[in-house]
Tab-separated table of C-alpha atoms and ligand atoms in Angstrom:
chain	number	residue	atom	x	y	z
A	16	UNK	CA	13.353	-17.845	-14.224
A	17	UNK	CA	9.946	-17.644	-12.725
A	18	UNK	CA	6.910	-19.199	-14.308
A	19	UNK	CA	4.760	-16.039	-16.050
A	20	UNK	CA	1.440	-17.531	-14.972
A	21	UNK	CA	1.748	-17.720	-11.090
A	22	UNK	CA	2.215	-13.931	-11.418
A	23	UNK	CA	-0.875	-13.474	-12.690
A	24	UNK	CA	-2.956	-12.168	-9.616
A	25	UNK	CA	-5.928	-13.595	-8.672
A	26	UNK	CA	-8.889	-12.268	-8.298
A	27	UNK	CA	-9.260	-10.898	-4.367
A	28	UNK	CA	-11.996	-11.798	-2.140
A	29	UNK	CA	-14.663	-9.346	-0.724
A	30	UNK	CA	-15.835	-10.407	2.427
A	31	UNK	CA	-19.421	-9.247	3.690
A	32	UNK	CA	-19.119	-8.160	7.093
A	33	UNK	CA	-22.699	-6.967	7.588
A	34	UNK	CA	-23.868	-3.960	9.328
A	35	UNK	CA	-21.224	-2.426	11.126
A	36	UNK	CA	-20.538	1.114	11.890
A	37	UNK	CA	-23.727	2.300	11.053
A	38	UNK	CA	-23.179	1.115	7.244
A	39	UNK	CA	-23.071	-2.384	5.236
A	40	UNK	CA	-19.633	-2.780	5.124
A	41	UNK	CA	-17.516	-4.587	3.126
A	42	UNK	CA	-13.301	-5.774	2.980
A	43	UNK	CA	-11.604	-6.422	-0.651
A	44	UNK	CA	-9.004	-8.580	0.988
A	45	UNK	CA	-5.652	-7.286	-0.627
A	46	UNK	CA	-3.929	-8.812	2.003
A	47	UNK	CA	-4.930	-12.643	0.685
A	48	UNK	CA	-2.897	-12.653	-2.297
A	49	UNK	CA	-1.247	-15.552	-2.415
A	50	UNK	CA	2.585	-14.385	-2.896
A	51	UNK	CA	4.990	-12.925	-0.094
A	52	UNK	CA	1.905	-12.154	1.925
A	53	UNK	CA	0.185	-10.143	-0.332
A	54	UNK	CA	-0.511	-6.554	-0.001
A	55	UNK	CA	-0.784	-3.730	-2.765
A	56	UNK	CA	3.014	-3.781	-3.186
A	57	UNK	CA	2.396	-7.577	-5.014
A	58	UNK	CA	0.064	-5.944	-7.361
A	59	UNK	CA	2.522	-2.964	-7.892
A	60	UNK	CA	5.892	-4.443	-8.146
A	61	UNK	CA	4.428	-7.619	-10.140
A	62	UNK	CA	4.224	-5.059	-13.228
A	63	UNK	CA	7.550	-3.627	-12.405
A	64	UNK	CA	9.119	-6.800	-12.851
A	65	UNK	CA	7.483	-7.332	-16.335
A	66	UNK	CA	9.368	-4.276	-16.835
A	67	UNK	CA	12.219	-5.645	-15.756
A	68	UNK	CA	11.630	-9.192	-17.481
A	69	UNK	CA	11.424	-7.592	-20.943
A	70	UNK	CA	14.606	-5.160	-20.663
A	71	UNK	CA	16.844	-7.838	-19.586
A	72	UNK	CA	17.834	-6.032	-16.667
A	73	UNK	CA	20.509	-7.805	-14.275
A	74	UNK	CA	20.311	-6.174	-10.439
A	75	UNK	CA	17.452	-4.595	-8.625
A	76	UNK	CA	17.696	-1.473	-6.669
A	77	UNK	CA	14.948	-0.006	-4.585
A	78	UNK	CA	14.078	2.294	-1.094
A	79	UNK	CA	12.318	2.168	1.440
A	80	UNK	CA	11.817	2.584	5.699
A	81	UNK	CA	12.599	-0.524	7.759
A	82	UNK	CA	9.403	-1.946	7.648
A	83	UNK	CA	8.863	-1.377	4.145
A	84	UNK	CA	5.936	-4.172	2.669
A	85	UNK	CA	7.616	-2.808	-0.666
A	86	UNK	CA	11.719	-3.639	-0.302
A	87	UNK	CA	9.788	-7.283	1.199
A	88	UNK	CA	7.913	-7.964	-1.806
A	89	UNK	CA	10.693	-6.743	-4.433
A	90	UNK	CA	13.688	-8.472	-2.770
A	91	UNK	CA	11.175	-12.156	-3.112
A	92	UNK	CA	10.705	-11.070	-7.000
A	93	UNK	CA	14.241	-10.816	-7.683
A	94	UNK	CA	15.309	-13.807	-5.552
A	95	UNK	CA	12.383	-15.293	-7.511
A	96	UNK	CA	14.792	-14.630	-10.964
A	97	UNK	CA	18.128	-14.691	-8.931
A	98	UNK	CA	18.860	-11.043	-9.356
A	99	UNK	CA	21.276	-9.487	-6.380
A	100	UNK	CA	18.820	-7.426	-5.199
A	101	UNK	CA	20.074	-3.622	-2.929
A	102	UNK	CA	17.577	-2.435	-0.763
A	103	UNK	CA	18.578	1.520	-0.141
A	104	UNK	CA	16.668	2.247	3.685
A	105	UNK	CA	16.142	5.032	5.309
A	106	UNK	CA	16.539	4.504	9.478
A	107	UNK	CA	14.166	6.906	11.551
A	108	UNK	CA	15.800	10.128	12.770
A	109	UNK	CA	16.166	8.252	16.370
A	110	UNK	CA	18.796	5.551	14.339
A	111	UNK	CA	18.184	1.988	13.503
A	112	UNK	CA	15.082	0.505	15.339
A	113	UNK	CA	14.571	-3.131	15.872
A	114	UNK	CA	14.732	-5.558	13.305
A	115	UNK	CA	11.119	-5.656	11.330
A	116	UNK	CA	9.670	-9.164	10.179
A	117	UNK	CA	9.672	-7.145	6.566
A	118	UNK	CA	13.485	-6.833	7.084
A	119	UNK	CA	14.004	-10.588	7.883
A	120	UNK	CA	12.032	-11.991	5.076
A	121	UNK	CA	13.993	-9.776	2.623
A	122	UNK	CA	17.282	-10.854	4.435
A	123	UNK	CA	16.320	-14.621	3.560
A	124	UNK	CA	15.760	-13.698	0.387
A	125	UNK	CA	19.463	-12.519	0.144
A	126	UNK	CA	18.789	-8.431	-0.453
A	127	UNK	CA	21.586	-6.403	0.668
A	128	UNK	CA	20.350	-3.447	3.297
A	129	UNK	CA	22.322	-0.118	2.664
A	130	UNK	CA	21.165	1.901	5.950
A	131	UNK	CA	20.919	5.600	5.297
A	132	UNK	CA	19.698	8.718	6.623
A	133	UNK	CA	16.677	10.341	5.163
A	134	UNK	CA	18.748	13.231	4.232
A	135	UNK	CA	21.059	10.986	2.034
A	136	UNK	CA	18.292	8.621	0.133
A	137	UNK	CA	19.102	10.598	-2.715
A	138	UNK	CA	22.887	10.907	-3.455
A	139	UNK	CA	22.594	7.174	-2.201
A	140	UNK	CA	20.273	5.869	-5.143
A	141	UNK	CA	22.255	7.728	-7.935
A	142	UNK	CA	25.757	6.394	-6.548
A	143	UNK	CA	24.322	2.940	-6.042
A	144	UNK	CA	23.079	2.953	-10.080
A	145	UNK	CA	26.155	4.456	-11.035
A	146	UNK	CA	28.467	2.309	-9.472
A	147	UNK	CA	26.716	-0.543	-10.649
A	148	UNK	CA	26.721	0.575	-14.070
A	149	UNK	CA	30.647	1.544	-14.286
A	150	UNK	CA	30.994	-2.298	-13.024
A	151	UNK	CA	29.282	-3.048	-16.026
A	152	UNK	CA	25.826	-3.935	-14.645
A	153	UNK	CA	22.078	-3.156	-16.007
A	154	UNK	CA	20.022	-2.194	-13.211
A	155	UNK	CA	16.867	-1.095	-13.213
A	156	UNK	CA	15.174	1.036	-9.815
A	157	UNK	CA	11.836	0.509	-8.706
A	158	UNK	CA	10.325	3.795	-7.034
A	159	UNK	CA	9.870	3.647	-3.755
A	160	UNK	CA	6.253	1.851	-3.084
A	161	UNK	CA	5.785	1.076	-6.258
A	162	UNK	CA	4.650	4.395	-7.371
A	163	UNK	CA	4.694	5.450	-11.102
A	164	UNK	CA	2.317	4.626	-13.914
A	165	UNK	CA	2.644	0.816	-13.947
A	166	UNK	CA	1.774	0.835	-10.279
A	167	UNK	CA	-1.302	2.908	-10.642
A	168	UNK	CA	-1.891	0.753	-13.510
A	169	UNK	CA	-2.112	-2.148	-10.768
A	170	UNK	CA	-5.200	-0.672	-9.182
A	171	UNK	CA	-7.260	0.515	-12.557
A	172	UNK	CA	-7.382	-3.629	-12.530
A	173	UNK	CA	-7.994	-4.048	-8.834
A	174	UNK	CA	-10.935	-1.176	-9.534
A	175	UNK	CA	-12.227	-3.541	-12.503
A	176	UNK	CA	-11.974	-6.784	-10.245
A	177	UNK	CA	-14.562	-4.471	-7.646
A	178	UNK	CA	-16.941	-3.538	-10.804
A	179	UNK	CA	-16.720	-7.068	-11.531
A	180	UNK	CA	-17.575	-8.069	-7.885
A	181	UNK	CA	-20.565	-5.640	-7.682
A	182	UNK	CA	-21.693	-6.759	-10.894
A	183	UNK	CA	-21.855	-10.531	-9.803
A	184	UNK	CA	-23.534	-9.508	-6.656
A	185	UNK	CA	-25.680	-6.969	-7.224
A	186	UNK	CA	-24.133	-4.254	-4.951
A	187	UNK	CA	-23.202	-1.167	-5.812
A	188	UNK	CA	-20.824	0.211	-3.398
A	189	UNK	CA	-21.227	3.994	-2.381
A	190	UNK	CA	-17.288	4.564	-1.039
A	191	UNK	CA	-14.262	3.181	-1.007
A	192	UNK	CA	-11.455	3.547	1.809
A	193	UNK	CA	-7.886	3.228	1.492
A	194	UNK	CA	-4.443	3.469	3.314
A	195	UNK	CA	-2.689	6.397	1.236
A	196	UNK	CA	1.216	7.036	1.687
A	197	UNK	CA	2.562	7.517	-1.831
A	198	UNK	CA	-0.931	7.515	-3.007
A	199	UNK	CA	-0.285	5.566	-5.888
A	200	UNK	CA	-2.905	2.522	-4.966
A	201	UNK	CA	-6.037	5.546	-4.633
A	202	UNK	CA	-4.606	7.229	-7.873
A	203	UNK	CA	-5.287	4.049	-9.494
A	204	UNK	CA	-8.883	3.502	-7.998
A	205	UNK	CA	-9.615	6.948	-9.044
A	206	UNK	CA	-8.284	6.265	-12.905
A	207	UNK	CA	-10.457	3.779	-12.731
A	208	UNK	CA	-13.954	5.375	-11.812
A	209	UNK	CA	-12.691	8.288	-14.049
A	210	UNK	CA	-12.518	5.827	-17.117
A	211	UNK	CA	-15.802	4.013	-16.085
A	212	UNK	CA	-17.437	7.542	-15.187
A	213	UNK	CA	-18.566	5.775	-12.048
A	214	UNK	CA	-20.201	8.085	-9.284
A	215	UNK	CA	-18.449	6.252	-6.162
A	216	UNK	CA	-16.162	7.891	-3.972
A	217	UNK	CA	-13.059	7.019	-3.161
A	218	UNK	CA	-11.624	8.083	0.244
A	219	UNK	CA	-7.720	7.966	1.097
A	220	UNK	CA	-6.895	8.089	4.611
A	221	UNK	CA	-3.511	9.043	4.722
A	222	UNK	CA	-0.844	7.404	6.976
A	223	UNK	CA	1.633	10.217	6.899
A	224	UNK	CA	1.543	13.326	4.426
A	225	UNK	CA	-0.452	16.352	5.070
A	226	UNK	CA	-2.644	18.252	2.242
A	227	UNK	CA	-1.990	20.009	-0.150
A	228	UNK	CA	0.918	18.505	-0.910
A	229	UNK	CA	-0.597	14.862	-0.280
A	230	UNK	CA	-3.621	15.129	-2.696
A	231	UNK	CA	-1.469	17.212	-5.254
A	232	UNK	CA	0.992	13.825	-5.585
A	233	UNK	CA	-2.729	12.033	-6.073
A	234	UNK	CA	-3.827	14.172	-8.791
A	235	UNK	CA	-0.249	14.056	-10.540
A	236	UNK	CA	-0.861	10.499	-10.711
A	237	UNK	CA	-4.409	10.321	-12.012
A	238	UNK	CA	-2.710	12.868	-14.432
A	239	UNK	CA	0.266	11.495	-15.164
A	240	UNK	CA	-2.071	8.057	-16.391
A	241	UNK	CA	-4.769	9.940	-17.657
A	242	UNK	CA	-2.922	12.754	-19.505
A	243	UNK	CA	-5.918	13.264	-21.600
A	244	UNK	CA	-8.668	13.750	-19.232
A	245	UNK	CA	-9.992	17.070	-17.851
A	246	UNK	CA	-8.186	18.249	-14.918
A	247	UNK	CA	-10.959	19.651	-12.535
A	248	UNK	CA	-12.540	16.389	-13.254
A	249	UNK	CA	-9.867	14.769	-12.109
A	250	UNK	CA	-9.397	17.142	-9.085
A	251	UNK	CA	-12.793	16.686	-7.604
A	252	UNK	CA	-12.505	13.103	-7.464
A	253	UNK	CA	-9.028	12.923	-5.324
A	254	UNK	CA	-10.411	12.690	-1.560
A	255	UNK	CA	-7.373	12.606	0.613
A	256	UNK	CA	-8.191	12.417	4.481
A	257	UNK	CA	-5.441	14.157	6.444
A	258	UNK	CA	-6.924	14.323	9.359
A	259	UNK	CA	-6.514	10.869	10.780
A	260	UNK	CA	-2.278	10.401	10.817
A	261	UNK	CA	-2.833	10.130	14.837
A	262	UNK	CA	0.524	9.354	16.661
A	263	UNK	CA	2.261	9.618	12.889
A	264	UNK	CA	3.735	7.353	10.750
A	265	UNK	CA	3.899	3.829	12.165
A	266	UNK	CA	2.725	5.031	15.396
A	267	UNK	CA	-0.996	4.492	16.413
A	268	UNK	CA	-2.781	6.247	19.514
A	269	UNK	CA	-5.046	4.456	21.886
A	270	UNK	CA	-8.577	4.718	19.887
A	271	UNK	CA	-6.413	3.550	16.422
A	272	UNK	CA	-5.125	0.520	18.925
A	273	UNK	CA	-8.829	0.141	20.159
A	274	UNK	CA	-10.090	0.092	17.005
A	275	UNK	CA	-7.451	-2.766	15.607
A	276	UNK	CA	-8.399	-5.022	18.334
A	277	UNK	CA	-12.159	-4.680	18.108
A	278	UNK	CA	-11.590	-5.746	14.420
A	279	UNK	CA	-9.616	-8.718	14.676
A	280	UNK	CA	-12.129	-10.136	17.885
A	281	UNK	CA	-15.120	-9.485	15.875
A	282	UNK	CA	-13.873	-9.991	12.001
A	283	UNK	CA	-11.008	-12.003	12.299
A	284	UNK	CA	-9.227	-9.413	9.896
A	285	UNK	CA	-5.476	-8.388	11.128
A	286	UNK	CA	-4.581	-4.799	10.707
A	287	UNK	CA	-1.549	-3.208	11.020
A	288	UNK	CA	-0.668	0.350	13.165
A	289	UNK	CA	0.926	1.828	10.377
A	290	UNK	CA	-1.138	1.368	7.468
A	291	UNK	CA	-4.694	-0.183	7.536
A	292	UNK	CA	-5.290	0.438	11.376
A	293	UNK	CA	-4.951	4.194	10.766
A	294	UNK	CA	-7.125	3.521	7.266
A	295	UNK	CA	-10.127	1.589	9.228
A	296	UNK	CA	-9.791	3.838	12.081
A	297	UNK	CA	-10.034	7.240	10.076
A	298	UNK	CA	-12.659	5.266	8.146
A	299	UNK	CA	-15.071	5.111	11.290
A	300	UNK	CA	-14.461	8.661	12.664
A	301	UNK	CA	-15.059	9.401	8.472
A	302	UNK	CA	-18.349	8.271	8.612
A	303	UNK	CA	-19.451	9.621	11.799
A	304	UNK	CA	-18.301	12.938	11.283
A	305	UNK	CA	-19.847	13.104	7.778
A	306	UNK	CA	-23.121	11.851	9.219
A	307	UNK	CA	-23.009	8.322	6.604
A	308	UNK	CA	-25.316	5.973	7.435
A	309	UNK	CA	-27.021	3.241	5.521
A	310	UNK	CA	-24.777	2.766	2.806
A	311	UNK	CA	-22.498	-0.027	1.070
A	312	UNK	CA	-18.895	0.068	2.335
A	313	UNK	CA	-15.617	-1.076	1.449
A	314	UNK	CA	-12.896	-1.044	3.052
A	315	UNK	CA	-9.748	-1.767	0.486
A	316	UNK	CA	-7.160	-4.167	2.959
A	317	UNK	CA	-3.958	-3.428	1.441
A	318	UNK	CA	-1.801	-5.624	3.242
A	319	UNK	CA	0.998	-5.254	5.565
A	320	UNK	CA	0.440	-8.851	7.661
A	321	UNK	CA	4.391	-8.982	8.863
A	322	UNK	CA	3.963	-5.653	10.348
A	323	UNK	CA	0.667	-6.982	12.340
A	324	UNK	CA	3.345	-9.649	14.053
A	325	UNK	CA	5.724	-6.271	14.511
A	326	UNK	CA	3.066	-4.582	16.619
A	327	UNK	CA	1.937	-8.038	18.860
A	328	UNK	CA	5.325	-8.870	19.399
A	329	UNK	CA	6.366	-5.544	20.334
A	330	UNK	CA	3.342	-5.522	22.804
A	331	UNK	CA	2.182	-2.251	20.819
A	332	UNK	CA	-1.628	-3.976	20.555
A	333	UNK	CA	-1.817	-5.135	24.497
A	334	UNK	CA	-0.481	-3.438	27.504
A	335	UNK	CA	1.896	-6.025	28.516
A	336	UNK	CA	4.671	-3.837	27.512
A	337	UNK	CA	7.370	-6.535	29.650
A	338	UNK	CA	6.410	-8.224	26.260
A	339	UNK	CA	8.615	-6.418	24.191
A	340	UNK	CA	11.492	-7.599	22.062
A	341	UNK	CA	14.859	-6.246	22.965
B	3	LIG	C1	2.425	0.968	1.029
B	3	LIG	C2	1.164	0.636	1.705
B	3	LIG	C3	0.036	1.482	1.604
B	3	LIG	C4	0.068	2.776	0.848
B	3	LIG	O1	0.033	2.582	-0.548
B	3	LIG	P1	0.341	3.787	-1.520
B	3	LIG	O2	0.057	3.289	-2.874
B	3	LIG	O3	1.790	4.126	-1.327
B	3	LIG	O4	-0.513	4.942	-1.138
B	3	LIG	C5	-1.122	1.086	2.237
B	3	LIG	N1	-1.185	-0.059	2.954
B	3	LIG	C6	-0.125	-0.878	3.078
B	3	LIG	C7	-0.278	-2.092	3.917
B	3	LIG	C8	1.081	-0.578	2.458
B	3	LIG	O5	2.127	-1.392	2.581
């Protein structure tokens, strides 16, 4: 059984990168928390597993893609508490790709992979929770990413840890950018300026859905948290970028690729194709385009370090493509 307190997440740094893009820019390094690599699927799945913890659950059953940071962080929390842990996956519509690093750290943390297509997640889940419970099991499902109420409950504290940062330094930040997929990790940002009545804006730059449909699943978050609060209210503060999903999901183009390797030369910072490569990316064409200049940025790093090893060692971020893994 773990021990409570070294699931209590620490604080995350903000790093001050300076003037960059035309703004002072800032990174809340999501990425550094210390457990499983970090990312925003820690600070999700961490309250799932209270969850889990209090209703005495006995197996663990989630979804995900093949490089899911997610299925990674939830098969280490339930080999944490030795519960089997099934990890339903969905394989591209081309078939199984190459093994991720996500997929190997779950492996040695003894998950079982059930491989479907997308068109049978679905009737997969329900017969995998059914035929555990008929063998007399207790499981519980996390939703994919993390997304429900506790995880957007993850970020309203992330979004007090930043109020807490700006209050300690004296900087008020004008905009916040963020990888969105699920949306789950901007829904909570956005519950959380809502409750402080906070004027920044907080800008999702989605990896793979389109609008409407992408901010609608934003706003039914926000909602589905903050059943009380006014909707339009809630409406006007979901930004949700759709314009930057490039060569789509987990694919980047060659100014997204740029963009990832002018980062790590100049900042250090690793960013991944899929996720916070598209986010930075979008985030630069977001301020040019909208003419911002002069303000304080920052850029919410959400993880997703074993997929920055995917993309070097699959020569996706040089042009040494003899480099790549067979
Ligand atoms: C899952 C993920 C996201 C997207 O988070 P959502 O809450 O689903 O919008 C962003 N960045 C990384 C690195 C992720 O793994």
């Amino acid at each position: 059984m773990s021990n409570p307190s070294f699931l209590q997440i620490p604080k995350t740094p903000v790093t001050d990168l300076g003037e960059a893009y035309g703004n002072h820019l800032f990174v809340k390094r999501d990425d550094l928390i210390s457990y499983s690599f970090g990312g925003n699927k820690v600070r999700k799945a961490v309250l799932f597993f209270e969850e889990i913890d209090r209703g005495g659950y006995d197996t663990v059953v989630t979804y995900g893609s093949e490089p899911s940071n997610h299925c990674r962080v939830v098969a280490s929390l339930a080999a944490d508490r030795n519960l089997p842990c099934i990890l339903i996956t969905k394989v591209e519509d081309g078939g199984r790709g190459k093994t991720t690093n996500n997929e190997r750290l779950a492996a040695i943390c003894g998950a079982r992979r059930i491989f479907v297509t997308r068109d049978e997640v679905h009737d997969a889940i329900e017969k995998t929770m059914e035929d555990l419970r008929l063998a007399g099991r207790h499981p519980y499902f996390v939703p994919a990413g993390g997304h429900g109420n506790p995880g957007t409950h993850a970020y309203v504290q992330c979004y007090r840890e930043i109020r807490e940062e700006e209050e300690r330094t004296g900087t008020v930040f004008d905009r916040i950018f963020l990888a969105s997929g699920t949306g789950t990790t901007q829904a909570g940002l956005v519950a959380g300026k809502l409750l402080h009545g906070d004027p920044v804006q907080i800008i999702g730059i989605s990896i793979a859905r389109t609008n409407p449909r992408g901010e609608n699943i934003v706003r039914e978050s926000v909602r589905s948290y903050l059943p009380d609060f006014p909707e339009e209210e809630i409406n006007r503060a979901v930004i949700f970028d759709d314009g930057r999903i490039l060569g789509g999901y987990g694919k980047a183009d060659e100014k997204e690729t740029a963009c990832i390797l002018d980062v790590w030369r100049r900042f250090g910072i690793p960013l991944d194709a899929t996720y916070t490569g598209k986010a930075f990316y979008g985030m630069t064409c977001y301020l040019g385009e909208h003419g911002i200049a002069g303000e304080n940025i920052l850029f919410l790093h959400t993880g997703g370090a074993p997929l920055f090893f995917d993309d070097l060692a699959a020569g996706r971020l040089t042009k040494d493509k003899e480099e790549e893994n067979t």
